[in-house]
Coordinates of N, CA and C in Angstrom, one line a residue:
Chain A
Q28 N -12.2 28.4 20.3 CA -14.0 27.0 19.9 C -13.6 27.2 18.7
K29 N -12.9 25.3 18.3 CA -12.9 24.7 17.8 C -13.7 24.4 16.9
E30 N -13.3 24.9 15.0 CA -14.9 24.6 14.5 C -15.7 23.4 14.7
V31 N -14.8 22.2 14.6 CA -15.5 21.0 14.4 C -14.5 20.2 16.2
E32 N -15.8 19.5 17.0 CA -14.6 19.1 18.5 C -15.2 17.2 18.7
Q33 N -14.5 16.3 19.1 CA -14.1 15.0 19.1 C -14.0 14.8 20.1
N34 N -13.9 13.6 20.7 CA -13.3 13.3 21.6 C -12.1 12.3 21.3
S35 N -11.1 12.5 21.6 CA -10.3 11.9 21.6 C -9.8 10.6 21.7
G36 N -10.9 10.3 23.2 CA -10.4 8.7 23.7 C -8.5 8.7 23.3
P37 N -8.5 7.5 24.1 CA -9.1 6.0 23.3 C -10.7 5.0 23.7
L38 N -11.1 5.2 22.9 CA -12.9 4.5 22.9 C -12.4 2.9 22.9
S39 N -12.8 2.0 23.9 CA -12.4 0.4 23.9 C -13.3 -0.2 24.4
V40 N -13.7 -0.8 22.8 CA -15.8 -1.4 22.9 C -15.4 -2.9 22.4
P41 N -15.9 -3.6 23.2 CA -15.9 -4.9 23.1 C -16.8 -5.6 22.7
E42 N -15.9 -7.1 22.2 CA -16.4 -7.6 20.6 C -18.1 -7.4 20.0
G43 N -18.2 -6.8 19.1 CA -19.6 -7.4 19.3 C -20.5 -5.8 19.9
A44 N -20.0 -5.1 20.3 CA -20.9 -4.4 21.1 C -21.4 -3.1 19.9
I45 N -21.7 -2.1 21.0 CA -22.6 -0.9 20.2 C -20.9 -0.1 19.8
A46 N -20.9 1.0 18.8 CA -19.4 1.8 19.2 C -20.1 3.3 19.2
S47 N -20.0 3.7 19.7 CA -20.7 5.4 19.5 C -19.4 6.8 19.9
L48 N -19.8 7.1 18.2 CA -18.5 8.2 18.4 C -19.1 9.9 18.4
N49 N -19.2 10.8 19.0 CA -19.6 11.7 18.7 C -18.8 13.2 18.1
C50 N -19.3 14.4 18.1 CA -19.0 15.1 17.2 C -20.0 16.0 17.5
T51 N -19.0 17.7 18.0 CA -20.2 19.1 17.7 C -19.5 19.6 16.7
Y52 N -20.3 20.6 16.1 CA -19.4 22.0 15.0 C -20.2 22.8 16.1
S53 N -19.3 23.9 15.1 CA -19.9 25.4 15.6 C -20.6 26.1 14.6
D54 N -19.8 26.1 13.2 CA -20.9 26.7 12.4 C -22.0 25.9 12.0
R55 N -23.6 27.1 11.8 CA -24.4 26.4 12.7 C -25.6 26.5 10.7
G56 N -24.1 27.6 10.0 CA -24.8 27.7 8.1 C -24.1 25.5 7.4
S57 N -23.9 24.8 8.5 CA -22.9 24.3 8.0 C -23.8 22.9 7.5
Q58 N -23.7 22.7 6.3 CA -25.1 21.5 5.3 C -24.8 20.0 5.6
S59 N -24.1 19.7 5.2 CA -23.3 18.4 4.3 C -21.8 17.8 5.6
F60 N -22.2 16.3 6.1 CA -21.2 16.4 7.2 C -20.5 14.8 7.6
F61 N -19.5 13.6 7.2 CA -18.4 13.1 7.1 C -18.5 12.4 8.4
W62 N -18.1 11.3 7.4 CA -17.1 10.7 8.6 C -16.6 9.8 7.8
Y63 N -15.4 9.8 8.7 CA -13.6 8.9 7.8 C -13.3 8.2 8.6
R64 N -12.7 7.1 8.3 CA -11.9 5.9 9.4 C -10.9 6.3 8.4
Q65 N -10.1 6.2 9.2 CA -8.1 6.6 9.3 C -7.3 5.4 10.2
Y66 N -6.8 4.3 9.2 CA -6.2 3.4 9.9 C -4.4 4.2 10.0
S67 N -3.8 3.8 10.9 CA -2.6 4.6 11.2 C -1.4 4.4 10.1
G68 N -0.7 5.5 9.4 CA -0.4 5.7 8.5 C -1.0 6.1 7.0
K69 N -2.1 5.8 7.0 CA -3.1 5.4 5.9 C -3.9 7.5 5.9
S70 N -4.1 6.8 4.8 CA -4.8 8.5 3.9 C -6.0 7.9 4.8
P71 N -7.6 9.1 5.5 CA -8.7 8.6 5.6 C -9.6 7.9 4.0
E72 N -10.4 7.0 5.3 CA -11.5 6.7 3.6 C -13.0 7.5 4.0
L73 N -13.8 7.1 2.8 CA -15.0 8.1 3.3 C -15.8 6.8 4.2
I74 N -17.0 7.2 5.2 CA -17.9 5.7 5.5 C -18.7 5.7 5.4
M75 N -19.4 7.6 5.9 CA -20.3 8.1 5.6 C -21.3 9.4 5.5
F76 N -21.9 9.1 4.7 CA -22.2 11.2 5.0 C -23.7 11.9 5.2
I77 N -24.0 12.9 5.4 CA -25.6 12.1 5.9 C -25.8 14.1 6.1
Y78 N -26.3 15.0 5.6 CA -27.2 16.2 5.2 C -28.3 16.3 5.8
S79 N -29.4 15.3 6.0 CA -30.5 15.4 6.9 C -30.3 15.8 8.7
N80 N -31.1 16.2 8.9 CA -31.4 16.1 10.6 C -32.4 14.3 10.9
G81 N -31.9 13.5 11.4 CA -32.2 12.4 11.8 C -31.1 11.5 11.7
D82 N -31.9 9.9 11.1 CA -30.8 8.8 10.9 C -30.3 8.8 10.0
K83 N -29.3 8.2 9.6 CA -29.0 7.1 8.6 C -28.4 6.3 8.9
E84 N -28.7 5.1 8.0 CA -28.8 3.2 8.4 C -27.4 3.0 7.2
D85 N -26.2 2.7 7.0 CA -25.7 2.1 5.5 C -24.7 0.3 6.7
G86 N -25.8 -0.4 6.4 CA -24.7 -2.0 7.2 C -24.8 -1.4 8.9
R87 N -23.6 -1.6 9.3 CA -23.8 -1.8 10.4 C -23.6 -0.2 12.0
F88 N -23.3 0.8 10.5 CA -22.9 2.2 9.8 C -25.0 3.2 10.6
T89 N -24.2 3.6 11.5 CA -25.6 4.9 12.1 C -25.0 5.9 11.6
A90 N -25.5 7.1 11.3 CA -25.1 8.0 11.0 C -26.2 9.4 11.8
Q91 N -26.2 10.1 12.7 CA -27.0 10.7 13.5 C -26.7 12.6 12.8
L92 N -27.4 12.6 12.9 CA -27.8 14.1 12.7 C -28.5 15.1 13.2
N93 N -28.1 16.4 14.4 CA -28.9 17.4 15.1 C -28.6 18.3 14.4
K94 N -29.0 18.9 14.0 CA -28.6 20.4 13.2 C -28.7 21.2 14.8
A95 N -30.2 21.4 15.2 CA -30.9 22.0 16.5 C -29.2 22.2 17.5
S96 N -28.7 21.0 17.6 CA -28.1 21.4 19.1 C -26.6 21.0 17.7
Q97 N -26.3 21.0 16.8 CA -24.7 21.5 16.0 C -24.4 19.7 16.6
Y98 N -24.2 18.5 16.6 CA -23.9 17.2 17.2 C -24.5 16.8 15.5
V99 N -23.1 15.7 15.8 CA -23.2 13.9 14.9 C -23.0 13.5 14.8
S100 N -23.2 12.0 15.0 CA -22.4 10.6 15.6 C -22.4 10.2 14.4
L101 N -21.7 8.4 15.2 CA -21.4 7.9 14.0 C -21.4 6.3 15.7
L102 N -22.4 5.6 15.2 CA -22.7 4.3 15.4 C -22.6 3.0 14.9
I103 N -21.4 2.3 15.6 CA -21.1 1.2 15.0 C -21.8 -0.1 15.2
R104 N -22.6 -0.9 14.7 CA -23.2 -1.7 15.6 C -21.9 -3.3 15.6
D105 N -22.3 -4.2 16.1 CA -21.3 -5.6 16.2 C -20.2 -5.0 15.4
S106 N -19.6 -4.6 16.6 CA -18.2 -3.8 16.2 C -17.1 -5.4 16.0
Q107 N -16.5 -5.1 15.0 CA -15.3 -6.6 14.9 C -13.6 -5.2 14.9
P108 N -12.9 -6.5 15.9 CA -11.4 -5.7 15.4 C -11.0 -5.3 14.8
S109 N -11.6 -4.9 13.2 CA -11.3 -4.6 11.9 C -11.1 -3.2 12.4
D110 N -12.9 -2.3 13.4 CA -12.9 -1.4 12.7 C -11.8 -0.2 13.7
S111 N -11.6 -0.7 14.4 CA -10.3 0.0 15.5 C -9.6 0.3 13.9
A112 N -9.8 1.9 14.9 CA -8.7 3.3 14.0 C -9.1 4.4 14.5
T113 N -8.6 5.2 13.8 CA -9.4 6.9 14.2 C -11.2 7.6 13.1
Y114 N -11.5 7.4 14.0 CA -12.9 8.3 13.4 C -12.9 10.1 13.5
L115 N -13.0 9.7 11.9 CA -12.8 11.1 12.0 C -14.0 12.3 11.6
C116 N -14.1 13.8 12.2 CA -15.8 13.5 11.1 C -14.9 14.8 11.0
A117 N -16.3 15.4 9.9 CA -15.6 16.1 8.8 C -17.0 17.0 8.7
V118 N -16.8 18.8 8.0 CA -17.8 18.8 8.2 C -17.6 20.1 7.5
N119 N -18.2 20.4 5.9 CA -18.5 21.1 5.3 C -18.8 22.8 5.4
I120 N -18.2 23.4 6.2 CA -18.8 24.8 6.8 C -18.2 25.4 5.1
R121 N -19.4 26.8 5.2 CA -20.0 27.9 4.0 C -19.9 27.0 2.4
P122 N -21.1 25.7 2.7 CA -20.6 25.3 1.7 C -21.3 26.1 0.5
Y123 N -22.1 26.4 0.7 CA -22.7 27.6 -0.6 C -21.6 28.9 -1.0
S124 N -20.9 28.8 -0.8 CA -20.0 30.2 -0.7 C -18.3 29.4 -1.4
S125 N -18.1 31.0 -1.9 CA -16.6 29.7 -2.0 C -15.4 29.2 -1.5
A126 N -16.3 30.1 -0.2 CA -15.0 29.5 0.8 C -15.1 28.3 0.9
S127 N -16.0 27.4 0.7 CA -16.4 26.2 1.2 C -15.4 25.3 1.3
K128 N -15.1 24.3 2.7 CA -14.4 23.9 2.5 C -14.1 22.3 3.4
I129 N -13.6 22.2 3.1 CA -14.0 20.9 5.0 C -12.9 20.4 5.9
I130 N -13.6 21.0 6.9 CA -12.6 20.6 8.1 C -12.8 20.1 9.1
F131 N -11.7 19.3 9.5 CA -11.8 17.9 10.2 C -11.7 17.9 11.4
G132 N -12.3 17.1 12.2 CA -12.4 17.6 14.0 C -10.9 16.7 14.2
S133 N -10.8 16.3 15.7 CA -8.5 15.7 15.8 C -9.3 14.3 15.5
G134 N -10.1 14.2 15.5 CA -9.9 11.8 14.8 C -10.6 11.4 16.6
T135 N -11.3 10.4 17.1 CA -10.9 9.1 18.2 C -10.8 8.3 17.3
R136 N -10.0 7.4 18.4 CA -9.5 6.8 18.4 C -9.8 5.7 19.1
L137 N -10.3 4.6 18.4 CA -11.3 3.7 19.2 C -11.1 2.3 18.9
S138 N -10.8 1.0 19.5 CA -10.4 -0.1 19.4 C -11.5 -0.8 20.2
I139 N -11.0 -2.1 19.4 CA -12.4 -2.7 19.6 C -11.4 -3.7 20.7
R140 N -11.9 -4.9 21.1 CA -11.0 -5.7 22.4 C -12.0 -7.0 22.1
P141 N -11.2 -8.1 22.5 CA -11.4 -9.1 21.8 C -12.0 -9.7 23.0
Chain B
G16 N -15.8 4.9 -4.7 CA -15.4 6.2 -4.8 C -14.2 6.7 -5.7
A17 N -14.3 7.9 -6.1 CA -13.1 8.1 -6.9 C -11.9 8.0 -6.5
V18 N -10.9 7.7 -7.7 CA -10.0 7.6 -7.4 C -8.5 9.5 -7.5
V19 N -8.3 9.4 -6.2 CA -6.8 10.4 -7.0 C -5.4 9.1 -5.8
S20 N -5.1 10.1 -6.9 CA -3.7 8.9 -7.2 C -2.1 10.0 -6.7
Q21 N -1.4 9.9 -5.8 CA -1.1 11.0 -4.8 C 0.9 10.2 -5.1
H22 N 2.0 10.9 -5.2 CA 3.2 10.2 -5.3 C 3.9 11.1 -5.1
P23 N 5.2 11.5 -4.4 CA 5.8 9.7 -4.3 C 4.9 10.4 -2.5
S24 N 4.9 8.6 -2.8 CA 4.0 7.7 -1.0 C 5.4 8.5 0.3
W25 N 7.6 8.2 -0.3 CA 8.0 8.8 0.9 C 9.2 9.3 -0.1
V26 N 9.5 9.8 0.6 CA 10.8 10.5 0.0 C 11.3 11.1 1.4
I27 N 12.8 11.1 1.6 CA 13.5 11.6 1.6 C 14.0 12.2 1.8
C28 N 14.9 14.0 2.7 CA 15.8 14.6 1.1 C 16.1 15.6 2.8
K29 N 17.6 16.1 2.4 CA 18.3 16.4 3.5 C 17.5 18.3 3.0
S30 N 17.5 18.2 4.7 CA 17.6 20.3 4.9 C 18.1 21.3 3.4
G31 N 17.2 21.9 3.5 CA 18.0 23.2 2.3 C 17.3 22.7 0.8
T32 N 16.5 21.8 0.8 CA 16.4 21.0 -0.8 C 14.4 21.3 -0.7
S33 N 13.4 21.4 -1.9 CA 12.8 21.5 -2.5 C 12.3 19.9 -3.0
V34 N 10.9 20.0 -2.4 CA 10.6 18.6 -3.0 C 8.6 18.7 -3.9
K35 N 9.0 18.1 -4.5 CA 7.5 18.2 -5.7 C 6.2 17.0 -4.9
I36 N 5.4 18.1 -5.1 CA 4.1 16.2 -4.2 C 3.5 15.7 -5.4
E37 N 2.9 15.2 -5.9 CA 2.0 15.4 -6.9 C 0.3 14.4 -6.3
C38 N -0.5 15.3 -7.4 CA -1.5 14.6 -6.5 C -2.9 14.9 -7.7
R39 N -3.1 13.4 -8.7 CA -4.0 13.2 -9.7 C -5.0 12.3 -9.8
S40 N -6.5 13.4 -10.0 CA -7.6 12.4 -10.2 C -7.9 12.1 -11.6
L41 N -7.9 10.5 -10.7 CA -7.5 9.9 -12.3 C -8.8 9.1 -12.7
D42 N -10.1 9.8 -12.1 CA -11.9 9.1 -13.3 C -12.3 10.5 -12.5
F43 N -12.0 11.4 -12.2 CA -12.5 12.6 -12.5 C -12.4 13.5 -12.4
Q44 N -12.8 15.0 -13.2 CA -12.6 16.3 -12.5 C -12.5 17.3 -11.2
A45 N -11.5 17.2 -10.7 CA -11.8 17.9 -9.7 C -11.1 19.7 -9.5
T46 N -12.6 20.1 -9.2 CA -12.5 21.8 -9.9 C -12.0 22.0 -8.2
T47 N -11.4 20.8 -7.3 CA -11.3 22.0 -6.5 C -10.6 21.0 -5.4
M48 N -9.3 21.1 -5.2 CA -8.1 20.3 -4.7 C -7.6 20.5 -3.4
F49 N -7.4 20.1 -1.9 CA -7.5 20.5 -0.4 C -5.6 20.2 -0.5
W50 N -5.1 20.8 0.4 CA -4.0 20.1 0.5 C -4.2 20.6 2.2
Y51 N -4.2 18.7 3.2 CA -4.4 18.2 4.5 C -2.7 18.6 4.6
R52 N -2.1 18.4 6.0 CA -0.4 18.1 6.7 C -1.1 17.1 8.2
Q53 N -0.7 15.6 8.3 CA -0.9 16.1 9.4 C 0.2 14.6 9.8
F54 N 0.5 15.6 11.8 CA 1.6 15.7 12.3 C 1.2 14.4 12.9
P55 N 2.2 13.3 13.6 CA 1.7 12.0 14.1 C 1.4 12.0 15.5
K56 N -0.3 11.7 15.3 CA -1.4 11.6 15.8 C -2.5 12.8 16.4
Q57 N -2.2 13.6 15.6 CA -2.4 14.2 15.7 C -3.7 14.7 14.1
S58 N -4.8 15.6 14.3 CA -5.5 15.7 12.8 C -5.0 16.0 12.0
L59 N -5.9 16.5 10.5 CA -5.4 16.9 9.4 C -5.8 18.3 9.1
M60 N -4.5 19.0 9.2 CA -5.1 20.7 9.6 C -4.9 21.0 7.6
L61 N -6.1 21.4 6.9 CA -6.0 22.2 6.2 C -4.9 23.2 5.8
M62 N -4.0 22.8 4.9 CA -3.2 24.1 4.8 C -3.6 24.9 3.4
A63 N -4.2 24.7 2.4 CA -4.6 25.3 1.3 C -5.7 24.6 0.6
T64 N -6.3 25.8 -0.1 CA -7.4 24.9 -1.3 C -6.9 25.4 -2.9
S65 N -7.4 25.3 -3.4 CA -6.6 25.8 -4.6 C -8.1 25.1 -5.7
N66 N -8.0 26.4 -6.6 CA -9.9 25.7 -7.8 C -8.3 25.4 -8.5
E67 N -8.9 25.2 -9.7 CA -8.0 25.2 -11.7 C -8.0 26.6 -12.2
G68 N -6.5 26.6 -12.7 CA -6.2 27.3 -12.8 C -6.5 29.1 -12.1
S69 N -6.6 29.4 -10.9 CA -6.3 30.0 -10.0 C -5.1 30.0 -8.9
K70 N -5.2 31.2 -8.5 CA -3.8 31.5 -7.0 C -4.2 30.1 -5.7
A71 N -4.0 29.6 -4.9 CA -4.2 28.6 -4.0 C -5.1 29.7 -2.9
T72 N -5.5 29.0 -2.5 CA -6.0 30.2 -1.3 C -5.3 29.2 0.1
Y73 N -4.9 30.5 0.5 CA -3.9 29.7 2.6 C -4.7 29.6 3.5
E74 N -4.1 28.5 4.4 CA -4.7 29.1 5.5 C -4.2 29.9 6.2
Q75 N -4.8 30.2 7.6 CA -4.4 31.1 8.2 C -2.4 30.3 8.9
G76 N -1.7 31.2 9.3 CA -0.1 30.3 9.6 C 1.0 29.1 8.5
V77 N 0.3 29.0 7.0 CA 0.8 28.6 6.6 C 1.2 29.8 5.3
E78 N 2.3 29.3 5.0 CA 3.3 30.6 4.6 C 2.9 29.4 2.9
K79 N 2.9 30.9 2.0 CA 2.5 30.6 0.8 C 3.9 30.3 0.2
D80 N 4.7 31.1 0.4 CA 6.2 30.9 -0.6 C 7.1 29.5 0.2
K81 N 6.4 29.2 0.7 CA 7.3 27.8 1.1 C 6.3 26.7 1.1
F82 N 5.4 26.8 1.0 CA 4.6 25.8 0.0 C 3.7 26.1 -0.8
L83 N 4.5 25.3 -2.2 CA 3.6 25.7 -3.4 C 2.7 25.5 -3.7
I84 N 1.6 25.9 -4.2 CA 0.7 25.2 -5.1 C 0.2 25.2 -6.5
N85 N 0.2 24.3 -7.3 CA -0.7 24.7 -8.1 C -1.4 23.9 -9.4
H86 N -1.9 25.0 -9.0 CA -3.2 23.4 -9.6 C -3.6 23.8 -10.8
A87 N -2.7 23.1 -11.8 CA -3.1 24.2 -13.8 C -4.2 23.3 -14.7
S88 N -4.7 21.6 -14.0 CA -5.7 21.4 -14.9 C -6.4 20.6 -14.0
L89 N -7.4 19.9 -14.5 CA -8.6 19.7 -14.0 C -8.3 18.5 -13.0
T90 N -6.7 18.2 -13.1 CA -6.6 16.9 -13.5 C -5.6 17.0 -12.4
L91 N -4.8 17.9 -12.2 CA -3.1 17.8 -11.5 C -3.1 18.3 -10.6
S92 N -3.0 18.7 -9.4 CA -1.9 19.4 -7.9 C -1.0 19.5 -8.2
T93 N 0.2 20.6 -7.4 CA 0.7 19.8 -6.9 C 1.3 20.7 -5.8
L94 N 2.5 20.1 -5.2 CA 2.4 21.4 -3.2 C 4.3 20.9 -3.5
T95 N 5.0 22.6 -4.0 CA 5.8 22.5 -3.6 C 6.6 23.0 -2.1
V96 N 7.2 22.1 -1.6 CA 8.3 22.3 0.0 C 9.1 22.8 -0.3
T97 N 10.0 24.5 -0.8 CA 10.6 25.4 -0.9 C 11.6 24.5 0.5
S98 N 13.2 24.8 -0.5 CA 13.8 24.8 1.4 C 13.7 24.4 2.9
A99 N 12.8 23.3 2.8 CA 12.4 22.0 3.5 C 13.7 22.4 4.9
H100 N 12.9 22.2 6.4 CA 13.0 21.8 7.3 C 13.2 20.7 8.3
P101 N 13.3 19.8 9.0 CA 13.2 18.4 9.6 C 11.6 19.3 10.6
E102 N 11.8 20.6 10.4 CA 10.4 20.6 11.3 C 9.1 20.3 10.1
D103 N 9.0 19.8 8.9 CA 8.3 19.9 7.4 C 7.8 19.4 7.9
S104 N 8.9 18.2 8.3 CA 8.3 16.4 8.2 C 6.5 15.9 9.1
S105 N 6.3 15.6 7.8 CA 5.3 15.3 8.1 C 4.2 14.7 6.8
F106 N 3.3 13.8 7.2 CA 2.5 13.2 6.6 C 2.0 14.1 5.8
Y107 N 1.5 15.0 4.1 CA 0.9 15.0 3.4 C -0.6 14.9 2.8
I108 N -1.8 15.3 2.6 CA -2.3 14.2 1.9 C -3.0 15.7 1.5
C109 N -3.7 15.0 -0.2 CA -3.8 15.9 -1.0 C -5.5 15.1 -1.3
S110 N -7.0 16.5 -1.5 CA -7.7 15.5 -1.8 C -8.8 16.5 -2.8
G111 N -9.0 15.6 -3.1 CA -9.4 16.1 -4.3 C -11.3 16.2 -4.1
G112 N -12.1 17.3 -5.2 CA -13.7 17.4 -5.3 C -14.3 18.5 -5.6
P113 N -15.2 18.7 -5.3 CA -16.6 17.6 -4.8 C -16.9 16.5 -5.3
G114 N -16.8 15.7 -5.3 CA -17.7 14.8 -5.3 C -19.7 14.7 -5.4
P115 N -20.3 13.3 -5.9 CA -21.7 14.2 -6.0 C -22.9 14.6 -5.0
T116 N -21.6 14.1 -4.2 CA -22.8 14.4 -2.7 C -21.8 14.9 -1.4
G117 N -20.9 16.2 -1.9 CA -19.9 16.8 -1.7 C -18.4 16.4 -0.8
E118 N -18.2 14.8 -1.0 CA -18.0 13.9 0.2 C -16.1 14.7 -0.6
L119 N -15.4 14.6 -0.6 CA -13.8 14.4 -1.2 C -13.2 12.9 -0.8
F120 N -12.0 13.0 -2.2 CA -11.4 11.9 -2.2 C -10.4 11.9 -2.2
F121 N -9.5 10.9 -1.0 CA -8.1 11.5 -0.3 C -7.8 10.6 -1.3
G122 N -6.4 11.6 -1.6 CA -4.7 11.2 -2.2 C -4.5 9.6 -1.3
E123 N -3.5 9.0 -1.3 CA -2.6 8.0 -0.9 C -1.7 8.3 0.5
G124 N -0.9 10.3 0.0 CA -0.4 10.2 1.4 C 0.9 10.7 1.1
S125 N 1.9 12.0 1.6 CA 2.8 11.5 1.4 C 3.5 11.7 2.5
R126 N 4.5 11.1 3.0 CA 5.3 10.9 3.6 C 7.0 11.6 3.4
L127 N 7.3 12.6 4.3 CA 7.8 13.8 3.5 C 8.9 13.4 5.7
T128 N 9.1 13.1 5.1 CA 11.2 13.3 6.3 C 12.2 14.3 5.9
V129 N 12.5 15.3 6.6 CA 13.6 16.1 5.9 C 15.2 16.1 7.2
L130 N 15.9 16.0 7.0 CA 16.4 15.1 7.2 C 17.9 16.7 7.7

């Protein structure tokens, strides 16, 4: 089982709709979770982070975390063509040890169609 | 967010030569640097983790004698690909952290092409 799993997509969403991206992780001790956006040929850029169960909203983005189900998601409201990118879920595993490291999922390609 | 500068952005080299990639944290002290490699249409694969002043910790399957990592200061880490081969051609990305909320800050990436 991979440590961080995402559906690779592509996920096609009409402009203005809500895009829903999902991620599961295997390490129950994980404490911090991140969503990065990566445009083709570019480095990832941080969109959101979440630590606590529940929802966290920032503009058009909402991150949702359910530690019991080991599940984290990202919702993008009012999707825009500029949101078309690969979205990477990242998990800080073993966060309180010297072996702490951030592992990435394989990413979900999102395409917003006009 | 914090700034991590990576150089060079592009490098083309002949098979058998060595290539050095630099990663600098410009406005914060990165206690830990992570080096990732990304092949086309694949995710970021962690190669190694380095802490300032100590030896890097390599992930399983990554040859430490081939990918030399040096983290001599809190603002500079280097990755040297020794005796590069065409299969080493990839996008190499460094990241520094952790930030105040545990996040990583990424360099711009270095695209290596080995002929």
